[in-house]
PDB file of C-alpha atoms in Angstrom:
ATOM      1  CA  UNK C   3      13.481 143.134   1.494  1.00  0.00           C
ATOM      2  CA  UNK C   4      17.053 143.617  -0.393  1.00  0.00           C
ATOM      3  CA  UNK C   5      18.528 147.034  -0.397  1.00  0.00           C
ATOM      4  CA  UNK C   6      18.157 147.885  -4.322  1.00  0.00           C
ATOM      5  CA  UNK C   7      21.222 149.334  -6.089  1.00  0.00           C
ATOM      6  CA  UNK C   8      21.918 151.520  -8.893  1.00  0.00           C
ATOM      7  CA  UNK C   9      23.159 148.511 -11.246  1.00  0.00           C
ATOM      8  CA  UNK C  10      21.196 145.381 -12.900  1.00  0.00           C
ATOM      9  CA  UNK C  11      19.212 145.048 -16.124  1.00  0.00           C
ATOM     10  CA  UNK C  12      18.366 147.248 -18.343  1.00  0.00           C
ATOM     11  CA  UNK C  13      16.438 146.450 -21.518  1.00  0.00           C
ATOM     12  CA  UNK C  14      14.702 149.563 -23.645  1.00  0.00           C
ATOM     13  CA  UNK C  15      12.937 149.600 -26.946  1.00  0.00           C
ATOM     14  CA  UNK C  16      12.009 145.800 -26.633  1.00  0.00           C
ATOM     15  CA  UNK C  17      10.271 144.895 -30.597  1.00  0.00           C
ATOM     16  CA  UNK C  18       8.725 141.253 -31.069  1.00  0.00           C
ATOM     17  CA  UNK C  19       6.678 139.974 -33.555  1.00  0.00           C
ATOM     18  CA  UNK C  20       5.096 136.453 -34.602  1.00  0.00           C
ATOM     19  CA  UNK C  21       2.728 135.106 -36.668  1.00  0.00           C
ATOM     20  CA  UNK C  22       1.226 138.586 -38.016  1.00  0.00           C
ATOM     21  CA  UNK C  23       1.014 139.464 -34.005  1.00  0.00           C
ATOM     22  CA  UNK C  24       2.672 142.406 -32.450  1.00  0.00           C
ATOM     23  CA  UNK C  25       3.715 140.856 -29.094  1.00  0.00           C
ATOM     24  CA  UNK C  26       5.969 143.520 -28.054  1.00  0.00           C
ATOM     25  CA  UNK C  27       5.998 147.524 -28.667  1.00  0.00           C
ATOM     26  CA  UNK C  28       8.752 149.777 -27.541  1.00  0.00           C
ATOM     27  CA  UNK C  29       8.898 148.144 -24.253  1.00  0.00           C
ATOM     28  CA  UNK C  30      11.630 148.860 -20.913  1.00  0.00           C
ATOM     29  CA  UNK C  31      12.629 146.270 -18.884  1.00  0.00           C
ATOM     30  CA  UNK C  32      14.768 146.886 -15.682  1.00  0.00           C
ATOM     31  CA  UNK C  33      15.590 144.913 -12.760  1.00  0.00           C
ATOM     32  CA  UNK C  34      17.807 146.454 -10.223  1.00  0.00           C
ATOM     33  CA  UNK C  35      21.078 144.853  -9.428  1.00  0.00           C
ATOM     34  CA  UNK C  36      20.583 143.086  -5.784  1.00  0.00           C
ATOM     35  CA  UNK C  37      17.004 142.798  -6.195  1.00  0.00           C
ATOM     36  CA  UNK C  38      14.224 140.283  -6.771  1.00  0.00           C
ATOM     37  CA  UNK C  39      12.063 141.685  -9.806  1.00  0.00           C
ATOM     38  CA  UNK C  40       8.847 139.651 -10.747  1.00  0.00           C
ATOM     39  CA  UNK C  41       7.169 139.626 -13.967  1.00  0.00           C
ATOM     40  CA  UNK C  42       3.726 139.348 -14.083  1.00  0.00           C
ATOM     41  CA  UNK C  43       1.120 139.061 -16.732  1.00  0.00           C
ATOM     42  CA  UNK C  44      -1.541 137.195 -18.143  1.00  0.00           C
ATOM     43  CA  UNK C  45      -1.511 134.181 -20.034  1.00  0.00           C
ATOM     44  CA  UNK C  46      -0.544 134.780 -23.021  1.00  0.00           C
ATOM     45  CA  UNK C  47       1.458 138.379 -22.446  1.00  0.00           C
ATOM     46  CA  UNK C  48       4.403 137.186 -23.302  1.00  0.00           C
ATOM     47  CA  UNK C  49       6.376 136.660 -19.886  1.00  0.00           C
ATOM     48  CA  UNK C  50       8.599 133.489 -20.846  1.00  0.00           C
ATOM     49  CA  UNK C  51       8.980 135.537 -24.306  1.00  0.00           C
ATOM     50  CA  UNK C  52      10.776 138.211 -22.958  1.00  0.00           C
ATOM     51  CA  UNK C  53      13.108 136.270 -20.804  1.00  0.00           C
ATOM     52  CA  UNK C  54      14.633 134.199 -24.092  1.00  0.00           C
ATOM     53  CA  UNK C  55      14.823 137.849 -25.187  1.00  0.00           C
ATOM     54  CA  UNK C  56      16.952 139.186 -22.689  1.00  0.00           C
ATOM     55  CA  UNK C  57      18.907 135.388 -22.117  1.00  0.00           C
ATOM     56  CA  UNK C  58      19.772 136.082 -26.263  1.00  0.00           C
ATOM     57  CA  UNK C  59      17.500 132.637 -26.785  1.00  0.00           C
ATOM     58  CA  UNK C  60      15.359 134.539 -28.978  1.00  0.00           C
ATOM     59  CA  UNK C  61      16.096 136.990 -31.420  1.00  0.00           C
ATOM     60  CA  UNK C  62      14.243 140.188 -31.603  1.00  0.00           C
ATOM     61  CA  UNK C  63      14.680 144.364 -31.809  1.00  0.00           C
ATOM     62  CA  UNK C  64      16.225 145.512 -28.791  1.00  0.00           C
ATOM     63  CA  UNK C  65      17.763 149.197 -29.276  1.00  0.00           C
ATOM     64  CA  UNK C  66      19.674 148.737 -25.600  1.00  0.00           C
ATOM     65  CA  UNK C  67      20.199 145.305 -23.552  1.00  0.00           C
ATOM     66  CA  UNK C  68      22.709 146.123 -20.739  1.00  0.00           C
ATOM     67  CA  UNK C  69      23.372 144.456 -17.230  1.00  0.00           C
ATOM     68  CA  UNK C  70      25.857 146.647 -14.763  1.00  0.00           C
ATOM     69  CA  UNK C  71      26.381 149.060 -17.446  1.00  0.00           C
ATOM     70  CA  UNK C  72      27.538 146.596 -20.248  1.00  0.00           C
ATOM     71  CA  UNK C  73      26.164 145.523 -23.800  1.00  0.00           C
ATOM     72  CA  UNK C  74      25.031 142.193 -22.961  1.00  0.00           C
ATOM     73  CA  UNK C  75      24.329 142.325 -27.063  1.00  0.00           C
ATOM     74  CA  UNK C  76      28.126 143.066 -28.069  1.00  0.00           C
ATOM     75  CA  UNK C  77      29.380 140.135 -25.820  1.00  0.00           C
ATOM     76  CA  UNK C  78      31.039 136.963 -27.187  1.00  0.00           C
ATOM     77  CA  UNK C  79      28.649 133.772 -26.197  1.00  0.00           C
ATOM     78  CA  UNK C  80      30.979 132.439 -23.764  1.00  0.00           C
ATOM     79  CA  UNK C  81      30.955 135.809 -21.601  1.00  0.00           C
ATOM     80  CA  UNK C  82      27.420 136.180 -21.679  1.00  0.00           C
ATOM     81  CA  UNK C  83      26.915 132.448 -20.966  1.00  0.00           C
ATOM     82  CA  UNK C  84      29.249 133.520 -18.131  1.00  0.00           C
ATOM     83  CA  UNK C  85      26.976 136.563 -16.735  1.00  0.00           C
ATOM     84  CA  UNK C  86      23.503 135.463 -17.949  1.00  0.00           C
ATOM     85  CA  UNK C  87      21.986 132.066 -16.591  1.00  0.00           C
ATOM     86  CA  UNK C  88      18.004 131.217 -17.518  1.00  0.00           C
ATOM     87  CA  UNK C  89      16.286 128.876 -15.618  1.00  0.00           C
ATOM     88  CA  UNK C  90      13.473 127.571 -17.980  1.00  0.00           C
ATOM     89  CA  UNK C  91      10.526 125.982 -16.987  1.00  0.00           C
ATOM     90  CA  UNK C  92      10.959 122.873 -19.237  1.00  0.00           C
ATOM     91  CA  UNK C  93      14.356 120.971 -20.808  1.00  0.00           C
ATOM     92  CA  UNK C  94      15.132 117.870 -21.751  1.00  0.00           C
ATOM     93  CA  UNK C  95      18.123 115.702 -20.525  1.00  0.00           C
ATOM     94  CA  UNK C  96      20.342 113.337 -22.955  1.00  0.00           C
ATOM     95  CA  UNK C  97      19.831 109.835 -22.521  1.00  0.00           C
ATOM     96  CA  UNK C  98      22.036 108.704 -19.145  1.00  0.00           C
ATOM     97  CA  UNK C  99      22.502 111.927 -17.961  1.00  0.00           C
ATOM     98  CA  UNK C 100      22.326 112.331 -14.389  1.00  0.00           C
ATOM     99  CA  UNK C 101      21.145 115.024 -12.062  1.00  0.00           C
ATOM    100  CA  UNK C 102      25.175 115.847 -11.739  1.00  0.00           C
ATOM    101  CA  UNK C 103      25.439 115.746 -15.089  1.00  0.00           C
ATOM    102  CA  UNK C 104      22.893 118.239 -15.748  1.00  0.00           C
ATOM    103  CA  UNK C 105      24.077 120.639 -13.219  1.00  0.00           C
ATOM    104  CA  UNK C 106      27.968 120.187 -14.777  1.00  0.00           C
ATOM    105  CA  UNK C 107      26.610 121.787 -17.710  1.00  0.00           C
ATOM    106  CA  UNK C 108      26.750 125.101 -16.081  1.00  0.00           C
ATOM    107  CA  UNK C 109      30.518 124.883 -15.507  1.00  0.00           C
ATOM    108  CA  UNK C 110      31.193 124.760 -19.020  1.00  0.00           C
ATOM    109  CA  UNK C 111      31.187 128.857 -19.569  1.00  0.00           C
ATOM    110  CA  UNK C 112      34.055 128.974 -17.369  1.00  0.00           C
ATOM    111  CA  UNK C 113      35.969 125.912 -18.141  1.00  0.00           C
ATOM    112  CA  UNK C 114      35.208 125.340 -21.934  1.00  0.00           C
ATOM    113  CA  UNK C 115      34.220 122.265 -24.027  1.00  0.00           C
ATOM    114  CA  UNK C 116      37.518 120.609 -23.660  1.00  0.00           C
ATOM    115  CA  UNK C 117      38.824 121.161 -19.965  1.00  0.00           C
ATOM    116  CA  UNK C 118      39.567 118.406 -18.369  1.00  0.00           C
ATOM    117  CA  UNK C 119      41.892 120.352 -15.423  1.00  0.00           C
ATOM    118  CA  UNK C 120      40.129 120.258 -11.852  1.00  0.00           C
ATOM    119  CA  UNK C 121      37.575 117.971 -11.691  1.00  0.00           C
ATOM    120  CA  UNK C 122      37.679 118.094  -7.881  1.00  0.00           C
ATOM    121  CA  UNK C 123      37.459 121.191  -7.455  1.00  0.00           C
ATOM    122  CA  UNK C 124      34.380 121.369 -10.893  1.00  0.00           C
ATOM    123  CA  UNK C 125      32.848 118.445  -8.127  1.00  0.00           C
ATOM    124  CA  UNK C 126      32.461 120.390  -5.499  1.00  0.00           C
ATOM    125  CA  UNK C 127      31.549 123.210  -7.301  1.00  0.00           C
ATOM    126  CA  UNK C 128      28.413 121.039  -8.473  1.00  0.00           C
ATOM    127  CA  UNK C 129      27.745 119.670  -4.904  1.00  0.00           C
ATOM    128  CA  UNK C 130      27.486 123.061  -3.669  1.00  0.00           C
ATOM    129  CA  UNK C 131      25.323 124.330  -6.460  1.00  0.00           C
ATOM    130  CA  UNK C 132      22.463 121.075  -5.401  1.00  0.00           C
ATOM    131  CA  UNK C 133      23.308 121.400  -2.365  1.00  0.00           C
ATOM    132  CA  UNK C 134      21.967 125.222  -2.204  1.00  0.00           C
ATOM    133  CA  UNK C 135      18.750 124.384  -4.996  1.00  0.00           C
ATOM    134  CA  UNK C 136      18.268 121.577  -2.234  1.00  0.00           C
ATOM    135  CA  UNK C 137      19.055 118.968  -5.265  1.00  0.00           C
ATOM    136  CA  UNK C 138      21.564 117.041  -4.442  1.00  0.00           C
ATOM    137  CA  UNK C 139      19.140 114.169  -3.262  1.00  0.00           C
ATOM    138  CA  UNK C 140      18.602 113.882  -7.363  1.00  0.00           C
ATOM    139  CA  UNK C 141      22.647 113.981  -8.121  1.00  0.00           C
ATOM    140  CA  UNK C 142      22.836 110.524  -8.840  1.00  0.00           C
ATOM    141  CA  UNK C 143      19.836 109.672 -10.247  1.00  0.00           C
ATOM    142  CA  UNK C 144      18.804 109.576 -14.287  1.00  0.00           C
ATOM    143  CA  UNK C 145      17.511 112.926 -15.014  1.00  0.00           C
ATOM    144  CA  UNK C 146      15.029 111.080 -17.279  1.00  0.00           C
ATOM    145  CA  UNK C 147      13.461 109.774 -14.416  1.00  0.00           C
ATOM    146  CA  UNK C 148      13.012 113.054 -12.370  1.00  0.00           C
ATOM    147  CA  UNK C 149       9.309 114.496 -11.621  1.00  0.00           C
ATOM    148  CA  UNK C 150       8.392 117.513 -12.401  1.00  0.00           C
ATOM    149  CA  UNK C 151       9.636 119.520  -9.262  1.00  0.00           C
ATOM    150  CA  UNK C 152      12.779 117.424  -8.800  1.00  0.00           C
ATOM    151  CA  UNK C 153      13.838 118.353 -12.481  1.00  0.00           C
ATOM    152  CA  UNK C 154      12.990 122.231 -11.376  1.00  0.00           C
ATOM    153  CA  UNK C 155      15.261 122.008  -8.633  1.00  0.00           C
ATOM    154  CA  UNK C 156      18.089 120.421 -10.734  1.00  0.00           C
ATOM    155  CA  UNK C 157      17.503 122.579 -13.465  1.00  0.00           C
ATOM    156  CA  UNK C 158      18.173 125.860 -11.257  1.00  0.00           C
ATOM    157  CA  UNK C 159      21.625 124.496  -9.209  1.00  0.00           C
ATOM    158  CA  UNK C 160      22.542 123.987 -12.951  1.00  0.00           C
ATOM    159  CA  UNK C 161      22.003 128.247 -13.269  1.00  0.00           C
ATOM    160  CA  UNK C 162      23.978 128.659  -9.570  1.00  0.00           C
ATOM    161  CA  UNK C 163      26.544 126.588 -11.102  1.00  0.00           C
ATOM    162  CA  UNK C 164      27.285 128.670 -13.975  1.00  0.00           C
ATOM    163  CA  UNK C 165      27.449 131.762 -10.868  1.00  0.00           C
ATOM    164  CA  UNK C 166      25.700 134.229 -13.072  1.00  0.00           C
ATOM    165  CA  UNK C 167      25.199 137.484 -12.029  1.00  0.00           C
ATOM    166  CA  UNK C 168      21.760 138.068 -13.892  1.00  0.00           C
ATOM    167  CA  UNK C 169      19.485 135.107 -12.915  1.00  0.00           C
ATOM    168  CA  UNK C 170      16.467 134.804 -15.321  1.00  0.00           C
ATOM    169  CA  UNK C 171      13.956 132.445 -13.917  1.00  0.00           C
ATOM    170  CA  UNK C 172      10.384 131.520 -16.037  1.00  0.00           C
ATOM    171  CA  UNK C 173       8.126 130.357 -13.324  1.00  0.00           C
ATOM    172  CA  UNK C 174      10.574 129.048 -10.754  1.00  0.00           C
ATOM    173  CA  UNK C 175       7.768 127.392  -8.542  1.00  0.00           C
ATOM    174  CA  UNK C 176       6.159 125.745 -11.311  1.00  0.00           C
ATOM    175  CA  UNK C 177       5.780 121.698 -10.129  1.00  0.00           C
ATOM    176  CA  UNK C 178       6.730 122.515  -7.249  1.00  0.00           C
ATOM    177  CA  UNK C 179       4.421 121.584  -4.087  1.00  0.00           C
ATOM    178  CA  UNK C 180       3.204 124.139  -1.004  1.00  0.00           C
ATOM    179  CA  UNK C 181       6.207 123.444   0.822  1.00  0.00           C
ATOM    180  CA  UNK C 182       8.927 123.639  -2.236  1.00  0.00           C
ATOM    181  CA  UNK C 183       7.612 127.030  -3.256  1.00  0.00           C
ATOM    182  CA  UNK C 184       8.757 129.440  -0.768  1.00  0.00           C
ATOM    183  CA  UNK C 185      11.500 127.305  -0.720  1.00  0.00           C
ATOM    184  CA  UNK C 186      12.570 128.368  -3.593  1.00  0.00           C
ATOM    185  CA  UNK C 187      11.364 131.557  -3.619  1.00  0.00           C
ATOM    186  CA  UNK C 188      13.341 132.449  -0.572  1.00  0.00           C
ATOM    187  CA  UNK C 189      16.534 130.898  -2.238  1.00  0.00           C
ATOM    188  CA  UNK C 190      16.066 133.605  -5.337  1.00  0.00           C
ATOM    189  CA  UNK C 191      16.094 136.594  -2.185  1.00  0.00           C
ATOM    190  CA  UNK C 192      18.841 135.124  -1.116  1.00  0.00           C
ATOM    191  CA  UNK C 193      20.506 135.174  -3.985  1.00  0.00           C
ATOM    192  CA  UNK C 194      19.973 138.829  -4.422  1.00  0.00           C
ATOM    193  CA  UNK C 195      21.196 139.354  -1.080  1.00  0.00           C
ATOM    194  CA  UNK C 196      24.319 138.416  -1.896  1.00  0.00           C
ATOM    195  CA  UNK C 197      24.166 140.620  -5.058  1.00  0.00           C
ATOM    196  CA  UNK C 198      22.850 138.873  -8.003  1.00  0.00           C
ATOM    197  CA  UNK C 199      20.618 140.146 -10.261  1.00  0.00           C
ATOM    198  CA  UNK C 200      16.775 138.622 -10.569  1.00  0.00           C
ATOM    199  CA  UNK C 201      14.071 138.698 -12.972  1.00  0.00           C
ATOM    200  CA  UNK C 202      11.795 135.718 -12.342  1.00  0.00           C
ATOM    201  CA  UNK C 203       8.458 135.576 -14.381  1.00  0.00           C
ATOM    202  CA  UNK C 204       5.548 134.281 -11.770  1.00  0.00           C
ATOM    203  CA  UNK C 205       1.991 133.877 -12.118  1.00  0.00           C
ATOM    204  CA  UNK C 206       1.015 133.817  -8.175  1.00  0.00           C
ATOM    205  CA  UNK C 207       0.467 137.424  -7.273  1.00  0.00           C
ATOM    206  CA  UNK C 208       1.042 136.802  -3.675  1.00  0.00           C
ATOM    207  CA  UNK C 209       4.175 135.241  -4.876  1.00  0.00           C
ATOM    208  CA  UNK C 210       4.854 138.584  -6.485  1.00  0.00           C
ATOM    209  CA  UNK C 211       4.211 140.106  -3.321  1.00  0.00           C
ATOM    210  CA  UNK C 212       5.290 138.262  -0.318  1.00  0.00           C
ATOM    211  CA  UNK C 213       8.890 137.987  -2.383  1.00  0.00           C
ATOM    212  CA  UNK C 214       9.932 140.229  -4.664  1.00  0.00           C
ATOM    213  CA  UNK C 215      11.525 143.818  -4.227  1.00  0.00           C
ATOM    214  CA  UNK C 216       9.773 145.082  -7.512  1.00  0.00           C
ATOM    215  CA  UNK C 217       7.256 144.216 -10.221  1.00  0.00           C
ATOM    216  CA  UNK C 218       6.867 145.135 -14.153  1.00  0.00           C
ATOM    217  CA  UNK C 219       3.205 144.177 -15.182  1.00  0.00           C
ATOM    218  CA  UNK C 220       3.102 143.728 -18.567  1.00  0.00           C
ATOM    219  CA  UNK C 221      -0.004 143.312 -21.099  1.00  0.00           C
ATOM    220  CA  UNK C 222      -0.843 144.270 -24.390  1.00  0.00           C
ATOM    221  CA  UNK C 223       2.399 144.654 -25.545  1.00  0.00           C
ATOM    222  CA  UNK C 224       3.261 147.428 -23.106  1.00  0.00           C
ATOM    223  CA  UNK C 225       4.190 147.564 -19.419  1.00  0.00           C
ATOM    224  CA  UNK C 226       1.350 149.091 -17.662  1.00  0.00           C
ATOM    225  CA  UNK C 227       2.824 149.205 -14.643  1.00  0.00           C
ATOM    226  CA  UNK C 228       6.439 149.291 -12.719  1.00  0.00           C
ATOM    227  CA  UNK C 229       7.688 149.538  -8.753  1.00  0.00           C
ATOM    228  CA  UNK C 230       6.618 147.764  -5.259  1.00  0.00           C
ATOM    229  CA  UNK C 231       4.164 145.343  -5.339  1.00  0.00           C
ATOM    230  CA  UNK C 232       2.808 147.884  -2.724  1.00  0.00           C
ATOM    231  CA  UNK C 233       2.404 150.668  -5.109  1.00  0.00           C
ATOM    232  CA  UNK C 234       1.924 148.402  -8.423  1.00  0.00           C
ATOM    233  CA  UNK C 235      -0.584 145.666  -7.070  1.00  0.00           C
ATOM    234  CA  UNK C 236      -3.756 147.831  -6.386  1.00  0.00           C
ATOM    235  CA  UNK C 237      -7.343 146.559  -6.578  1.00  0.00           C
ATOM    236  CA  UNK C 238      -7.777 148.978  -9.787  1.00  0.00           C
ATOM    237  CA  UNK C 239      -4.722 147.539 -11.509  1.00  0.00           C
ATOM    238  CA  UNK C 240      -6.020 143.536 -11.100  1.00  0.00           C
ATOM    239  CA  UNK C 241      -9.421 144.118 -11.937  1.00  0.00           C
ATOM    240  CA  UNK C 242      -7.875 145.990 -15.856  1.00  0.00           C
ATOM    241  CA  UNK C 243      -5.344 143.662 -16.578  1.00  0.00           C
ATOM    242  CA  UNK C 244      -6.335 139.871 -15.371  1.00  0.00           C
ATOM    243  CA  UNK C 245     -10.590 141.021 -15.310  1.00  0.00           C
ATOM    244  CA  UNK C 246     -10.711 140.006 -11.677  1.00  0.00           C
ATOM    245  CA  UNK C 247     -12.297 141.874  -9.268  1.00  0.00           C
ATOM    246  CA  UNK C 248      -9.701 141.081  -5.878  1.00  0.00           C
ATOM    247  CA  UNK C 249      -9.508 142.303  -2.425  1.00  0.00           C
ATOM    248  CA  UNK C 250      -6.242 143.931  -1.419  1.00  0.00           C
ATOM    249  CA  UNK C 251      -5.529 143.484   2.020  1.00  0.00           C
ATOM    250  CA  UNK C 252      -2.521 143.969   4.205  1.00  0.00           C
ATOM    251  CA  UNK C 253      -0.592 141.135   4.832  1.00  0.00           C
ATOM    252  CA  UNK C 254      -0.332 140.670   8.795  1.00  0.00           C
ATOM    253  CA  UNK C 255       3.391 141.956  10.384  1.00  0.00           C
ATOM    254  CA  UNK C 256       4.364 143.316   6.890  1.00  0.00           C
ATOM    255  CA  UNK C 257       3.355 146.629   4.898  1.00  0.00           C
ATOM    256  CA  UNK C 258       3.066 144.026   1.834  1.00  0.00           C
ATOM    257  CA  UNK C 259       0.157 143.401  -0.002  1.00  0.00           C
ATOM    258  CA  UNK C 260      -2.551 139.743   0.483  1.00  0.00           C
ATOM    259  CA  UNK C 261      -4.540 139.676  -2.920  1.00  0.00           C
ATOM    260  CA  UNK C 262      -7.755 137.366  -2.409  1.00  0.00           C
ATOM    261  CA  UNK C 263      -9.925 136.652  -4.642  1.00  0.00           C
ATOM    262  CA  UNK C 264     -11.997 133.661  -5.745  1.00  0.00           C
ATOM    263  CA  UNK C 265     -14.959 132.649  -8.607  1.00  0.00           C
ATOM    264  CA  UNK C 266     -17.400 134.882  -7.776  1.00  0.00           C
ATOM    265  CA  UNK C 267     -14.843 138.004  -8.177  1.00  0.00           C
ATOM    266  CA  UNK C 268     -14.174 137.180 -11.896  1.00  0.00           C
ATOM    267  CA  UNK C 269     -15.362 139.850 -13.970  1.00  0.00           C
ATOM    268  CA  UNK C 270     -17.603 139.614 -17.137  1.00  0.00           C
ATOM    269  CA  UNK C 271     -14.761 139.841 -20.368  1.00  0.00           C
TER     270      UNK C 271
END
């Protein structure tokens, strides 16, 4: 587990609305500075909605959006582009684009549209972003023609390109098979370890659990709960938000929790 510090994200007094629908009310995000956070909901609470929030994709009420202490809200789109990198779970790639290509794109905040100085040194810089997503397989090959997981992969050494120091990542294991998961999960601890900032939005509680220094649960428009997946992901806590009645178990040679469940333990809605 990462050693949590003082700094990171903080979002308060979150507001969304759509369609009529109240998504959002009065909500606080945090996610401590060298720390894994996970986001966790239902379908349909609004997880992937609050990270184009906070990445400034989205526009909605929020009285404070801060990361280390400064208004991501006041910030010129360049810096923030600079600080703030969100991995999305779907994009689409230009005609002829390759993998490189794609992952290039995160250079641009701090080398501008029209810099054409050090292209060696923007090379390597994109070789050792795929290197570290374990995408550099895909560097030369047309994005278009990229699966599922292979665009994932891509898609985040694009984000370690841009060397953010918020990472925002909407299901980061999504396409990905059994063995690319922890994979990448283990790359976003790493990452933390060597001081970024991490909210990742997951739908695998174990995920949540096995990985990530701290959850926010949020449902209903409100968080309902906040802190260690020890403390946060409790039988009583399952069974009220997702209506499934799991066993909480402890996960062998850690204090972390093993959620299993299966058909039988869904509970009547």
């Amino acid at each position: 587990m990462t050693a949590v510090r003082e700094d990171g994200l903080d979002a308060r007094r979150i507001r969304f609305g759509h369609g009529g629908r109240i998504l959002f009310d009065d909500m606080h995000i945090t996610a401590p500075g060298g720390s894994v956070t996970a986001l966790l909901g239902p379908n349909g609470s609004g997880k992937s909605t609050m990270l184009r929030l906070i990445a400034g994709t989205l526009r909605g009420e929020v009285e404070t959006l801060a990361l280390d202490g400064d208004s991501l809200t006041v910030m010129r789109r360049r810096e923030r582009a600079q600080r703030v990198a969100f991995v999305e779970q779907e994009w689409s790639a230009a005609e002829g684009m390759t993998g490189r290509d794609i992952v290039g794109l995160g250079l641009l905040p701090h080398r501008g549209w029209l810099s054409f100085d050090g292209a060696e040194a923007d090379a390597a810089a994109t070789d050792a972003a795929m290197l570290r997503a374990g995408a550099l397989e895909f560097a030369d090959r047309d994005a278009a023609t990229l699966s599922g997981g292979e665009r994932q992969r891509v898609n985040l050494a694009r984000a370690l390109a841009q060397r953010p120091t918020l990472l925002l990542c909407d299901e980061p294991t999504n396409h990905l098979d059994i063995r690319a998961q922890p994979d990448a999960l283990v790359l976003l601890d790493l990452l933390a370890r060597d001081g970024m900032t991490v909210l990742a939005a997951l739908h695998d509680l174990n995920h949540a659990a096995a990985f990530a220094d701290r959850v926010v649960v949020i449902a209903d428009g409100h968080v309902q709960a906040a802190g260690s997946p020890q403390s946060v992901l409790t039988r009583e806590l399952i069974a009220r938000v997702w209506r499934v009645d799991a066993e909480v178990l402890s996960r062998p040679g850690s204090d972390r929790p093993l959620i299993v469940f299966d058909a039988e333990h869904a509970l009547a809605r």
